[in-house]
GROMACS .gro file of C-alpha atoms in nm:
model
  118
    1MET     CA    1  -1.569  -0.876  -3.793
    2ALA     CA    2  -1.943  -0.855  -3.564
    3PRO     CA    3  -1.869  -0.684  -3.189
    4SER     CA    4  -1.907  -1.041  -3.021
    5LEU     CA    5  -1.689  -1.261  -3.229
    6LYS     CA    6  -1.451  -0.994  -3.125
    7VAL     CA    7  -1.539  -1.003  -2.717
    8ALA     CA    8  -1.534  -1.362  -2.789
    9LYS     CA    9  -1.164  -1.394  -2.919
   10ALA     CA   10  -1.114  -1.150  -2.636
   11CYS     CA   11  -1.216  -1.346  -2.399
   12LYS     CA   12  -1.058  -1.639  -2.560
   13ALA     CA   13  -0.726  -1.464  -2.538
   14LEU     CA   14  -0.717  -1.356  -2.247
   15LYS     CA   15  -0.858  -1.685  -2.093
   16ASP     CA   16  -0.444  -1.816  -2.113
   17PHE     CA   17  -0.331  -1.536  -1.911
   18GLY     CA   18  -0.614  -1.668  -1.652
   19ILE     CA   19  -0.804  -1.360  -1.667
   20PRO     CA   20  -1.229  -1.406  -1.598
   21GLU     CA   21  -1.466  -1.344  -1.811
   22GLU     CA   22  -1.633  -1.124  -1.650
   23MET     CA   23  -1.358  -0.891  -1.575
   24VAL     CA   24  -1.245  -0.891  -1.958
   25LYS     CA   25  -1.636  -0.751  -2.062
   26LEU     CA   26  -1.593  -0.490  -1.735
   27ALA     CA   27  -1.296  -0.373  -1.924
   28LEU     CA   28  -1.416  -0.406  -2.275
   29LYS     CA   29  -1.711  -0.169  -2.174
   30ASP     CA   30  -1.515   0.111  -2.029
   31LEU     CA   31  -1.217   0.063  -2.327
   32LEU     CA   32  -1.488   0.055  -2.601
   33ASN     CA   33  -1.626   0.378  -2.486
   34LEU     CA   34  -1.292   0.587  -2.445
   35TYR     CA   35  -1.168   0.452  -2.733
   36ASP     CA   36  -1.502   0.558  -2.924
   37LYS     CA   37  -1.620   0.176  -3.022
   38ASN     CA   38  -1.260   0.149  -3.208
   39TRP     CA   39  -1.144  -0.205  -3.169
   40LYS     CA   40  -0.836  -0.154  -3.372
   41LEU     CA   41  -0.651  -0.011  -3.069
   42ILE     CA   42  -0.771  -0.267  -2.813
   43GLU     CA   43  -0.693  -0.535  -3.066
   44ASP     CA   44  -0.323  -0.432  -3.110
   45GLU     CA   45  -0.009  -0.572  -2.930
   46ASN     CA   46  -0.233  -0.940  -2.822
   47TYR     CA   47  -0.467  -0.715  -2.619
   48ARG     CA   48  -0.202  -0.553  -2.464
   49VAL     CA   49  -0.424  -0.223  -2.378
   50LEU     CA   50  -0.718  -0.454  -2.243
   51ILE     CA   51  -0.446  -0.650  -2.044
   52ASP     CA   52  -0.314  -0.332  -1.877
   53ALA     CA   53  -0.686  -0.152  -1.847
   54ILE     CA   54  -0.834  -0.456  -1.616
   55PHE     CA   55  -0.478  -0.435  -1.402
   56ASP     CA   56  -0.492  -0.099  -1.366
   57ARG     CA   57  -0.843  -0.206  -1.240
   58GLU     CA   58  -0.754  -0.439  -0.986
   59LEU     CA   59  -0.437  -0.309  -0.867
   60PRO     CA   60  -0.612  -0.030  -0.587
   61LYS     CA   61  -0.849  -0.355  -0.490
   62SER     CA   62  -0.559  -0.554  -0.426
   63GLU     CA   63  -0.363  -0.277  -0.245
   64GLU     CA   64  -0.650  -0.206  -0.015
   65ARG     CA   65  -0.706  -0.528   0.042
   66ARG     CA   66  -0.347  -0.603   0.162
   67LYS     CA   67  -0.332  -0.280   0.379
   68HIS     CA   68  -0.617  -0.430   0.541
   69GLU     CA   69  -0.459  -0.741   0.614
   70SER     CA   70  -0.136  -0.609   0.775
   71TRP     CA   71  -0.372  -0.366   0.954
   72SER     CA   72  -0.526  -0.685   1.107
   73GLU     CA   73  -0.196  -0.851   1.155
   74ASP     CA   74  -0.041  -0.577   1.335
   75GLU     CA   75  -0.336  -0.531   1.607
   76PRO     CA   76  -0.319  -0.759   1.910
   77GLU     CA   77  -0.625  -1.013   1.919
   78GLU     CA   78  -0.634  -0.965   2.286
   79CYS     CA   79  -0.538  -0.667   2.529
   80GLU     CA   80  -0.152  -0.808   2.597
   81PRO     CA   81   0.091  -0.612   2.856
   82PRO     CA   82   0.395  -0.450   2.696
   83LEU     CA   83   0.718  -0.643   2.735
   84LYS     CA   84   0.892  -0.442   2.924
   85ARG     CA   85   0.843  -0.133   3.174
   86SER     CA   86   0.952   0.202   3.071
   87ARG     CA   87   1.195   0.364   3.342
   88LEU     CA   88   1.098   0.692   3.486
   89ILE     CA   89   1.258   0.990   3.468
   90SER     CA   90   1.376   0.955   3.840
   91GLN     CA   91   1.513   0.630   3.771
   92THR     CA   92   1.725   0.712   3.510
   93GLU     CA   93   1.863   1.025   3.682
   94GLN     CA   94   1.940   0.849   4.031
   95PHE     CA   95   2.159   0.597   3.768
   96LEU     CA   96   2.350   0.949   3.660
   97ALA     CA   97   2.406   1.086   3.979
   98PRO     CA   98   2.757   0.931   4.145
   99PRO     CA   99   2.702   0.696   4.425
  100GLY     CA  100   2.782   0.903   4.798
  101ASN     CA  101   2.689   1.265   4.631
  102CYS     CA  102   2.339   1.348   4.720
  103SER     CA  103   2.346   1.706   4.558
  104PRO     CA  104   2.051   1.744   4.366
  105ASP     CA  105   2.217   1.945   4.141
  106ILE     CA  106   2.423   1.648   3.997
  107GLY     CA  107   2.336   1.494   3.615
  108LYS     CA  108   2.085   1.812   3.549
  109THR     CA  109   2.275   2.014   3.255
  110SER     CA  110   2.272   2.369   3.267
  111LEU     CA  111   2.105   2.591   2.987
  112LYS     CA  112   2.296   2.886   3.044
  113MET     CA  113   2.504   3.012   2.736
  114ASN     CA  114   2.825   3.251   2.761
  115ILE     CA  115   2.808   3.540   2.474
  116VAL     CA  116   3.147   3.670   2.430
  117ASP     CA  117   3.151   4.011   2.250
  118ASP     CA  118   3.436   4.073   1.974
   0.00000   0.00000   0.00000
């Protein structure tokens, strides 16, 4: 069978999967170079190698597109103030100290370690 008829047959077979002819031809060109123009390897299993090559080629593009879309969704369109204020350290320490006790050491932890010799 002439190569142009084989290309047409491959395009027709993959059209049923919704794959455009241009994508089929680009993938065929790569596969024919890879397989030294051996159509048998491409035609086996209803062009499975060809379908895999097309999806392998398109997968990185769709992942990159998805990443770009998720970046734009994460970024707010305008500068918005945060919904909650973070507490200052002095505010959290005042809640730890019991009321009426003004000692500055209360609420702080000691980092002293006792070493015991056996």
